[in-house]
CSV table of C-alpha atoms and ligand atoms in Angstrom, one decimal:
chain,number,residue,atom,x,y,z
A,1,MET,CA,15.2,-24.8,5.1
A,2,LYS,CA,13.7,-27.3,3.4
A,3,THR,CA,9.7,-26.1,2.6
A,4,ILE,CA,8.9,-22.7,3.4
A,5,GLY,CA,5.2,-20.7,3.1
A,6,VAL,CA,4.2,-17.4,1.2
A,7,LEU,CA,1.1,-15.4,2.3
A,8,THR,CA,-0.3,-12.4,0.9
A,9,SER,CA,-2.1,-10.9,3.6
A,10,GLY,CA,-4.3,-7.1,4.8
A,11,GLY,CA,-5.2,-5.1,1.9
A,12,ASP,CA,-4.4,-6.5,-1.7
A,13,ALA,CA,-1.8,-4.6,-3.3
A,14,PRO,CA,-0.9,-4.4,-7.2
A,15,GLY,CA,2.4,-6.1,-7.8
A,16,MET,CA,1.8,-9.2,-5.2
A,17,ASN,CA,1.7,-11.6,-7.4
A,18,ALA,CA,4.6,-10.9,-8.6
A,19,ALA,CA,6.1,-11.5,-5.1
A,20,VAL,CA,4.7,-14.6,-4.8
A,21,ARG,CA,5.7,-15.6,-8.3
A,22,ALA,CA,9.5,-14.7,-7.0
A,23,VAL,CA,9.0,-16.3,-4.0
A,24,VAL,CA,8.0,-19.5,-5.6
A,25,ARG,CA,10.4,-19.5,-8.7
A,26,THR,CA,14.0,-18.1,-6.1
A,27,ALA,CA,12.5,-21.7,-3.4
A,28,ILE,CA,12.5,-23.9,-6.2
A,29,ALA,CA,15.7,-22.9,-7.7
A,30,ASN,CA,17.3,-23.2,-4.2
A,31,GLY,CA,16.1,-26.6,-3.7
A,32,ILE,CA,13.3,-25.5,-1.1
A,33,LYS,CA,9.5,-26.8,-1.6
A,34,VAL,CA,6.8,-23.7,-1.4
A,35,MET,CA,3.3,-23.8,-0.1
A,36,GLY,CA,1.0,-21.7,-0.6
A,37,ILE,CA,-1.0,-19.8,2.1
A,38,ARG,CA,-4.6,-19.3,1.0
A,39,ARG,CA,-6.4,-16.2,2.3
A,40,GLY,CA,-4.0,-14.5,4.8
A,41,TYR,CA,-3.5,-15.8,8.2
A,42,CYS,CA,-6.9,-16.9,8.2
A,43,GLY,CA,-5.9,-19.8,5.9
A,44,LEU,CA,-2.9,-20.9,8.2
A,45,ILE,CA,-5.6,-21.5,10.9
A,46,ASP,CA,-8.2,-23.1,8.6
A,47,ASP,CA,-5.5,-25.1,7.3
A,48,ASP,CA,-6.2,-23.5,3.5
A,49,ILE,CA,-2.3,-24.7,1.9
A,50,ILE,CA,-1.6,-25.7,-1.3
A,51,GLU,CA,1.8,-26.6,-2.8
A,52,LEU,CA,2.7,-24.0,-5.5
A,53,ASP,CA,4.8,-25.6,-8.2
A,54,ILE,CA,6.9,-23.8,-10.9
A,55,ASN,CA,3.7,-23.5,-13.3
A,56,SER,CA,1.3,-22.0,-10.7
A,57,VAL,CA,2.4,-19.1,-10.9
A,58,SER,CA,2.8,-18.7,-14.6
A,59,ASP,CA,0.9,-16.0,-16.2
A,60,ILE,CA,0.8,-13.8,-12.7
A,61,ILE,CA,3.0,-11.5,-12.6
A,62,ASN,CA,1.2,-8.5,-15.1
A,63,ARG,CA,-2.3,-9.7,-13.2
A,64,GLY,CA,-3.2,-7.2,-10.2
A,65,GLY,CA,-4.6,-8.7,-6.5
A,66,THR,CA,-3.6,-12.3,-5.5
A,67,ILE,CA,-3.6,-15.6,-7.0
A,68,LEU,CA,-3.6,-16.3,-2.6
A,69,TYR,CA,-6.1,-13.9,-1.6
A,70,SER,CA,-6.4,-11.9,0.7
A,71,SER,CA,-8.0,-11.3,4.6
A,72,ARG,CA,-7.8,-9.4,7.2
A,73,CYS,CA,-7.8,-12.1,10.6
A,74,PRO,CA,-8.6,-11.0,13.8
A,75,GLU,CA,-8.6,-14.5,15.2
A,76,PHE,CA,-4.9,-14.6,14.3
A,77,LYS,CA,-4.8,-11.6,17.4
A,78,THR,CA,-5.8,-14.1,19.6
A,79,GLU,CA,-3.2,-17.1,21.4
A,80,GLU,CA,-5.4,-19.8,20.1
A,81,GLY,CA,-5.0,-18.7,16.7
A,82,MET,CA,-1.5,-18.1,17.0
A,83,GLN,CA,-1.1,-21.3,18.2
A,84,LYS,CA,-3.4,-23.5,14.9
A,85,ALA,CA,-1.6,-21.4,12.5
A,86,ILE,CA,1.5,-22.4,14.0
A,87,SER,CA,0.4,-26.4,14.0
A,88,ASN,CA,-0.5,-26.3,10.8
A,89,CYS,CA,2.9,-25.2,9.7
A,90,LYS,CA,4.7,-27.8,11.5
A,91,LYS,CA,2.1,-30.6,9.8
A,92,HIS,CA,2.7,-29.2,6.4
A,93,GLY,CA,6.4,-29.2,7.2
A,94,ILE,CA,7.0,-25.7,6.7
A,95,GLU,CA,9.7,-24.2,8.3
A,96,GLY,CA,9.4,-20.5,7.6
A,97,MET,CA,7.6,-17.9,6.0
A,98,VAL,CA,7.5,-15.8,3.5
A,99,VAL,CA,4.5,-12.5,4.8
A,100,ILE,CA,3.7,-10.4,2.0
A,101,GLY,CA,1.2,-7.2,3.3
A,102,GLY,CA,1.4,-4.3,5.6
A,103,ASP,CA,2.7,-3.1,9.2
A,104,GLY,CA,-0.6,-4.9,10.8
A,105,SER,CA,0.9,-8.1,8.8
A,106,TYR,CA,4.5,-7.4,10.0
A,107,ARG,CA,2.8,-7.8,13.6
A,108,GLY,CA,1.7,-11.2,13.2
A,109,ALA,CA,4.8,-12.2,11.4
A,110,ARG,CA,6.6,-10.5,15.3
A,111,ASP,CA,4.4,-12.5,16.8
A,112,MET,CA,4.8,-16.3,15.2
A,113,SER,CA,8.8,-14.9,15.0
A,114,LEU,CA,8.1,-14.5,19.0
A,115,ARG,CA,6.8,-18.2,18.8
A,116,GLY,CA,9.8,-19.5,17.6
A,117,PHE,CA,8.8,-19.4,13.7
A,118,PRO,CA,11.4,-18.1,11.8
A,119,CYS,CA,9.2,-14.8,8.9
A,120,VAL,CA,10.6,-12.7,6.6
A,121,GLY,CA,8.0,-10.0,5.8
A,122,VAL,CA,7.5,-8.1,2.8
A,123,PRO,CA,6.2,-4.7,2.0
A,124,GLY,CA,2.9,-4.7,-0.1
A,125,THR,CA,0.6,-1.8,0.5
A,126,ILE,CA,-0.7,0.5,-1.7
A,127,ASP,CA,-0.4,3.3,0.9
A,128,ASN,CA,4.0,3.5,1.3
A,129,ASP,CA,2.5,3.8,4.6
A,130,ILE,CA,5.9,1.1,6.2
A,131,SER,CA,8.5,2.7,7.5
A,132,SER,CA,10.9,0.1,7.7
A,133,THR,CA,10.9,0.9,4.2
A,134,GLU,CA,11.1,3.7,1.2
A,135,TYR,CA,8.8,2.2,-1.3
A,136,THR,CA,6.1,-0.5,-0.7
A,137,ILE,CA,4.9,-2.7,-3.4
A,138,GLY,CA,1.3,-0.9,-5.2
A,139,PHE,CA,2.3,2.0,-4.4
A,140,ASP,CA,3.4,2.9,-8.1
A,141,THR,CA,0.5,1.5,-9.8
A,142,ALA,CA,-2.1,3.2,-7.4
A,143,MET,CA,-0.7,6.1,-7.8
A,144,ASN,CA,-1.0,6.0,-11.9
A,145,THR,CA,-4.5,4.5,-11.3
A,146,ALA,CA,-5.0,7.7,-9.4
A,147,MET,CA,-4.0,10.1,-11.6
A,148,ASP,CA,-5.6,8.8,-14.8
A,149,MET,CA,-8.9,8.8,-13.1
A,150,ILE,CA,-8.3,12.7,-12.0
A,151,ASP,CA,-6.8,13.7,-15.3
A,152,ARG,CA,-10.4,11.8,-16.7
A,153,LEU,CA,-12.3,14.1,-13.9
A,154,ARG,CA,-10.2,16.8,-15.0
A,155,ASP,CA,-11.7,16.4,-18.4
A,156,THR,CA,-15.2,17.4,-17.4
A,157,THR,CA,-14.1,20.0,-14.6
A,158,GLN,CA,-12.8,22.3,-17.1
A,159,SER,CA,-15.7,22.0,-19.2
A,160,HIS,CA,-17.9,23.1,-16.0
A,161,PHE,CA,-15.9,25.5,-14.7
A,162,ARG,CA,-15.6,23.5,-11.6
A,163,CYS,CA,-14.0,22.1,-8.2
A,164,SER,CA,-13.2,18.4,-7.9
A,165,VAL,CA,-12.3,17.8,-4.4
A,166,VAL,CA,-11.4,14.4,-5.0
A,167,GLU,CA,-10.5,11.6,-2.0
A,168,VAL,CA,-7.5,9.1,-2.3
A,169,MET,CA,-6.7,6.4,-0.2
A,170,GLY,CA,-3.1,6.3,2.5
A,171,HIS,CA,-4.5,4.5,5.8
A,172,GLY,CA,-2.9,7.7,7.6
A,173,ALA,CA,-0.4,8.4,5.0
A,174,GLY,CA,-0.1,11.2,2.4
A,175,ASP,CA,2.1,10.0,0.1
A,176,ILE,CA,-0.7,9.0,-2.2
A,177,ALA,CA,-2.8,12.2,-1.8
A,178,ILE,CA,1.0,14.4,-2.1
A,179,ASN,CA,2.1,12.5,-5.5
A,180,THR,CA,-0.9,12.4,-7.1
A,181,ALA,CA,-1.7,16.0,-6.5
A,182,LEU,CA,1.4,16.7,-8.2
A,183,ALA,CA,1.5,14.4,-11.3
A,184,VAL,CA,-2.3,16.7,-12.4
A,185,GLY,CA,-1.6,19.8,-11.1
A,186,ALA,CA,-4.1,20.3,-8.2
A,187,THR,CA,-4.4,23.8,-6.4
A,188,ALA,CA,-5.2,22.2,-3.0
A,189,CYS,CA,-3.5,18.9,-1.4
A,190,ILE,CA,-4.7,18.1,1.8
A,191,VAL,CA,-3.0,15.4,3.9
A,192,PRO,CA,-2.9,13.7,7.4
A,193,GLU,CA,0.4,14.4,8.0
A,194,ILE,CA,0.0,18.7,7.7
A,195,PRO,CA,-3.4,20.0,10.4
A,196,PHE,CA,-5.8,21.2,7.6
A,197,ASN,CA,-6.4,25.0,7.7
A,198,TYR,CA,-9.8,25.5,5.6
A,199,GLU,CA,-9.9,28.8,4.9
A,200,LYS,CA,-5.6,29.2,4.2
A,201,ASP,CA,-5.4,26.0,2.5
A,202,VAL,CA,-8.6,25.6,0.2
A,203,ILE,CA,-10.6,28.3,-0.2
A,204,GLU,CA,-7.5,31.0,-0.7
A,205,LYS,CA,-5.9,28.6,-2.9
A,206,ILE,CA,-8.7,28.7,-4.7
A,207,GLU,CA,-9.3,32.5,-4.6
A,208,TYR,CA,-5.8,33.1,-5.8
A,209,SER,CA,-5.9,30.8,-8.8
A,210,LYS,CA,-9.5,32.2,-9.8
A,211,ALA,CA,-7.8,35.9,-9.7
A,212,ASN,CA,-5.1,34.5,-11.8
A,213,GLY,CA,-7.3,33.1,-14.4
A,214,LYS,CA,-7.5,29.9,-13.5
A,215,THR,CA,-11.2,28.0,-14.5
A,216,HIS,CA,-11.3,25.2,-12.3
A,217,PHE,CA,-9.8,23.7,-9.9
A,218,ILE,CA,-9.2,20.2,-7.8
A,219,ILE,CA,-8.4,19.7,-4.6
A,220,VAL,CA,-7.3,16.6,-3.3
A,221,VAL,CA,-7.6,14.8,-0.3
A,222,SER,CA,-5.9,11.7,2.0
A,223,GLU,CA,-9.1,9.5,3.0
A,224,GLY,CA,-10.2,9.9,7.2
A,225,ILE,CA,-9.6,13.7,6.9
A,226,THR,CA,-13.3,15.5,6.7
A,227,ASP,CA,-16.0,14.5,4.9
A,228,VAL,CA,-15.3,15.2,0.9
A,229,THR,CA,-18.6,16.0,-0.2
A,230,GLU,CA,-19.6,18.2,2.5
A,231,LEU,CA,-16.1,20.4,2.1
A,232,ALA,CA,-17.0,19.9,-1.3
A,233,LYS,CA,-20.7,21.6,-0.6
A,234,LYS,CA,-18.6,24.2,1.3
A,235,ILE,CA,-16.6,25.1,-1.1
A,236,GLU,CA,-19.7,25.6,-3.5
A,237,ASP,CA,-21.4,28.3,-0.8
A,238,GLU,CA,-18.5,30.2,-0.1
A,239,THR,CA,-16.8,30.6,-3.3
A,240,GLY,CA,-19.5,29.9,-5.5
A,241,ILE,CA,-18.2,27.8,-7.9
A,242,GLU,CA,-20.0,24.4,-8.9
A,243,SER,CA,-18.3,21.7,-6.4
A,244,ARG,CA,-18.3,18.1,-6.8
A,245,ALA,CA,-16.8,15.2,-4.7
A,246,THR,CA,-15.0,11.5,-5.9
A,247,ILE,CA,-14.1,9.0,-4.3
A,248,LEU,CA,-11.9,7.1,-5.8
A,249,GLY,CA,-11.7,4.7,-3.3
A,250,HIS,CA,-11.1,0.7,-4.4
A,251,VAL,CA,-9.9,0.8,-8.0
A,252,GLN,CA,-7.0,2.2,-6.3
A,253,ARG,CA,-6.3,-0.9,-5.2
A,254,GLY,CA,-6.9,-3.4,-8.7
A,255,GLY,CA,-4.7,-3.5,-12.0
A,256,SER,CA,-2.1,-4.3,-13.9
A,257,PRO,CA,1.6,-4.0,-11.6
A,258,THR,CA,3.6,-1.1,-13.4
A,259,VAL,CA,7.4,-1.9,-14.2
A,260,ARG,CA,8.2,-0.6,-11.1
A,261,ASP,CA,5.9,-2.7,-8.9
A,262,ARG,CA,6.3,-5.7,-10.9
A,263,VAL,CA,10.8,-4.9,-10.7
A,264,ALA,CA,10.2,-4.2,-6.8
A,265,ALA,CA,8.0,-7.2,-5.9
A,266,SER,CA,10.5,-9.3,-7.8
A,267,THR,CA,13.5,-8.4,-6.0
A,268,LEU,CA,12.3,-8.2,-2.8
A,269,GLY,CA,10.5,-11.7,-2.9
A,270,TYR,CA,13.4,-13.1,-4.5
A,271,GLU,CA,15.5,-11.7,-1.3
A,272,ALA,CA,12.8,-13.0,1.2
A,273,VAL,CA,13.6,-16.4,-0.2
A,274,MET,CA,17.1,-15.9,0.4
A,275,LEU,CA,17.1,-14.9,4.3
A,276,LEU,CA,15.1,-18.1,4.6
A,277,LYS,CA,17.6,-19.9,2.9
A,278,ASP,CA,20.4,-19.1,4.9
A,279,GLY,CA,18.3,-19.4,7.7
A,280,ILE,CA,17.7,-15.8,8.9
A,281,GLY,CA,14.2,-15.1,9.9
A,282,ASN,CA,12.9,-12.5,11.6
A,283,ARG,CA,13.6,-10.0,8.9
A,284,VAL,CA,11.6,-7.1,7.2
A,285,VAL,CA,12.6,-6.2,3.5
A,286,GLY,CA,13.0,-3.2,2.1
A,287,PHE,CA,14.2,0.1,0.4
A,288,LYS,CA,16.2,2.0,1.4
A,289,ASP,CA,18.7,4.8,-0.9
A,290,ASN,CA,17.1,2.6,-3.5
A,291,LYS,CA,19.1,-0.6,-2.3
A,292,VAL,CA,17.3,-3.6,-0.7
A,293,VAL,CA,18.1,-3.5,2.7
A,294,ASN,CA,16.6,-5.9,5.5
A,295,TYR,CA,16.0,-5.3,9.4
A,296,ASP,CA,15.1,-7.2,12.8
A,297,ILE,CA,11.5,-6.9,12.5
A,298,PHE,CA,11.0,-5.5,16.0
A,299,GLU,CA,13.5,-3.0,14.7
A,300,GLY,CA,11.2,-2.5,11.6
A,301,LEU,CA,8.5,-2.1,13.4
A,302,ASN,CA,9.8,0.6,15.6
A,303,MET,CA,11.4,3.1,12.6
A,304,LYS,CA,9.6,6.0,12.4
A,305,LYS,CA,8.1,7.1,8.5
A,306,LYS,CA,9.7,10.1,6.8
A,307,PHE,CA,7.2,12.6,5.7
A,308,ASP,CA,8.0,13.7,2.4
A,309,GLU,CA,8.3,17.5,3.0
A,310,LEU,CA,9.7,18.0,-0.4
A,311,THR,CA,7.5,16.7,-2.5
A,312,TYR,CA,4.6,18.9,-0.1
A,313,THR,CA,6.7,21.5,-0.9
A,314,VAL,CA,6.6,21.5,-4.8
A,315,VAL,CA,3.3,20.4,-4.7
A,316,ASN,CA,2.1,23.9,-3.0
A,317,THR,CA,4.6,26.0,-4.4
A,318,THR,CA,3.7,25.1,-8.4
A,319,SER,CA,0.2,25.0,-7.5
A,320,LEU,CA,-1.2,28.5,-7.2
B,1,ADP,P1,-1.9,-4.5,6.5
B,1,ADP,O1,-1.3,-5.5,6.5
B,1,ADP,O2,-1.7,-4.2,5.2
B,1,ADP,O3,-1.4,-3.2,7.5
B,1,ADP,P2,-4.1,-5.4,8.3
B,1,ADP,O4,-3.8,-3.7,9.5
B,1,ADP,O5,-5.1,-5.1,8.4
B,1,ADP,O6,-3.1,-5.0,7.2
B,1,ADP,O7,-3.3,-6.6,9.0
B,1,ADP,C1,-3.4,-7.6,8.2
B,1,ADP,C2,-3.5,-9.0,10.0
B,1,ADP,O8,-2.3,-9.5,10.0
B,1,ADP,C3,-4.9,-8.9,10.7
B,1,ADP,O9,-5.6,-8.8,10.4
B,1,ADP,C4,-4.7,-9.6,11.6
B,1,ADP,O10,-4.6,-11.0,11.2
B,1,ADP,C5,-2.7,-9.6,11.5
B,1,ADP,N1,-2.2,-8.4,12.6
B,1,ADP,C6,-2.3,-7.3,12.8
B,1,ADP,N2,-1.9,-6.9,13.5
B,1,ADP,C7,-1.5,-8.0,14.8
B,1,ADP,C8,-1.1,-8.2,16.0
B,1,ADP,N3,-1.1,-6.8,17.0
B,1,ADP,N4,-0.7,-9.1,16.5
B,1,ADP,C9,-0.8,-10.4,15.6
B,1,ADP,N5,-1.6,-10.3,14.4
B,1,ADP,C10,-2.2,-9.1,13.9
B,2,F6P,O1,-4.3,-0.6,2.8
B,2,F6P,C1,-4.7,-0.4,1.8
B,2,F6P,C2,-6.1,0.2,1.5
B,2,F6P,O2,-6.8,0.5,0.1
B,2,F6P,C3,-5.8,1.8,2.8
B,2,F6P,O3,-5.9,2.6,1.3
B,2,F6P,C4,-7.3,1.5,3.3
B,2,F6P,O4,-7.7,2.5,4.1
B,2,F6P,C5,-7.9,0.4,3.4
B,2,F6P,O5,-6.9,-0.4,3.1
B,2,F6P,C6,-8.6,0.4,3.2
B,2,F6P,O6,-9.2,-1.4,3.2
B,2,F6P,P1,-10.7,-2.4,3.1
B,2,F6P,O7,-10.0,-2.9,1.9
B,2,F6P,O8,-10.2,-3.0,4.2
B,2,F6P,O9,-11.9,-1.4,2.8
């Protein structure tokens, strides 16, 4: 291939810039021109496309967000949108695309591939919810941010003998919640993969810890399970422990990427270009057993994500 494109799509994630940098530098090192598509699939439809040279990706490896911007683009799911996107690619001589995003973005890449346009998906999302990889770019930074925020909450929770109910992101996956809960020594952790029993999983744990001398409590809850403000009120009413709810929200998506995210992003960006360079498209790259792997996009999208049973058990065993 002589020219490839790169875009970031869906929720942004720390490390996406490092991935874009790796794509650009690897491509140029291999004699391939790179076009950057701004605002994800929306930019592909609107022809918001610029050339990326070596210097255009200088000083971004350490930056959160994405210099290419991102979007959720409903029009891309229509045949008309898809055709506009493919015709804009042709106009710029783009022969293959690196799509950095989550499962939704992979579906878009699959649909382009189905129409004969080769794409390679790179996993970029804080949620770690992509089944074809053990690790997604942004996950480590998001967990560290959540941990830092909850450490701060702990200070005030402890001073006031309170209970803090903290909602973290995850988009249907409990990975951020489980790992963060373990790292902050939470009393309880509620995740979407395990049915939640309010009395057993929250009240009994708080009462047990209190009986053992604990004076403050952190409850980590994945988004989308329950209203954390109501949960805090119920805990206060039932246990008499003053409780507060905090939704960490989009702070988890920002900030300078950690070493792990910069390295993962650079490695996967490199791998994606090396596939396209050899004319191989319709793939997703990722990690299995800590090694870089790639799968057919269809196969990748049909894989089932494994729940991290061990870490969840460690959280519950050590929290008391
Ligand atoms: P993520 O990539 O983080 O999972 P989304 O699910 O919002 O984020 O998907 C990002 C974009 O990918 C969507 O806005 C849409 O443009 C495209 N997309 C998602 N699902 C499909 C689909 N089934 N077919 C085509 N494009 C899709
Ligand atoms: O996929 C990343 C994510 O931050 C999820 O954790 C969350 O559910 C969602 O995106 C939030 O989306 P938005 O930025 O549209 O509010």
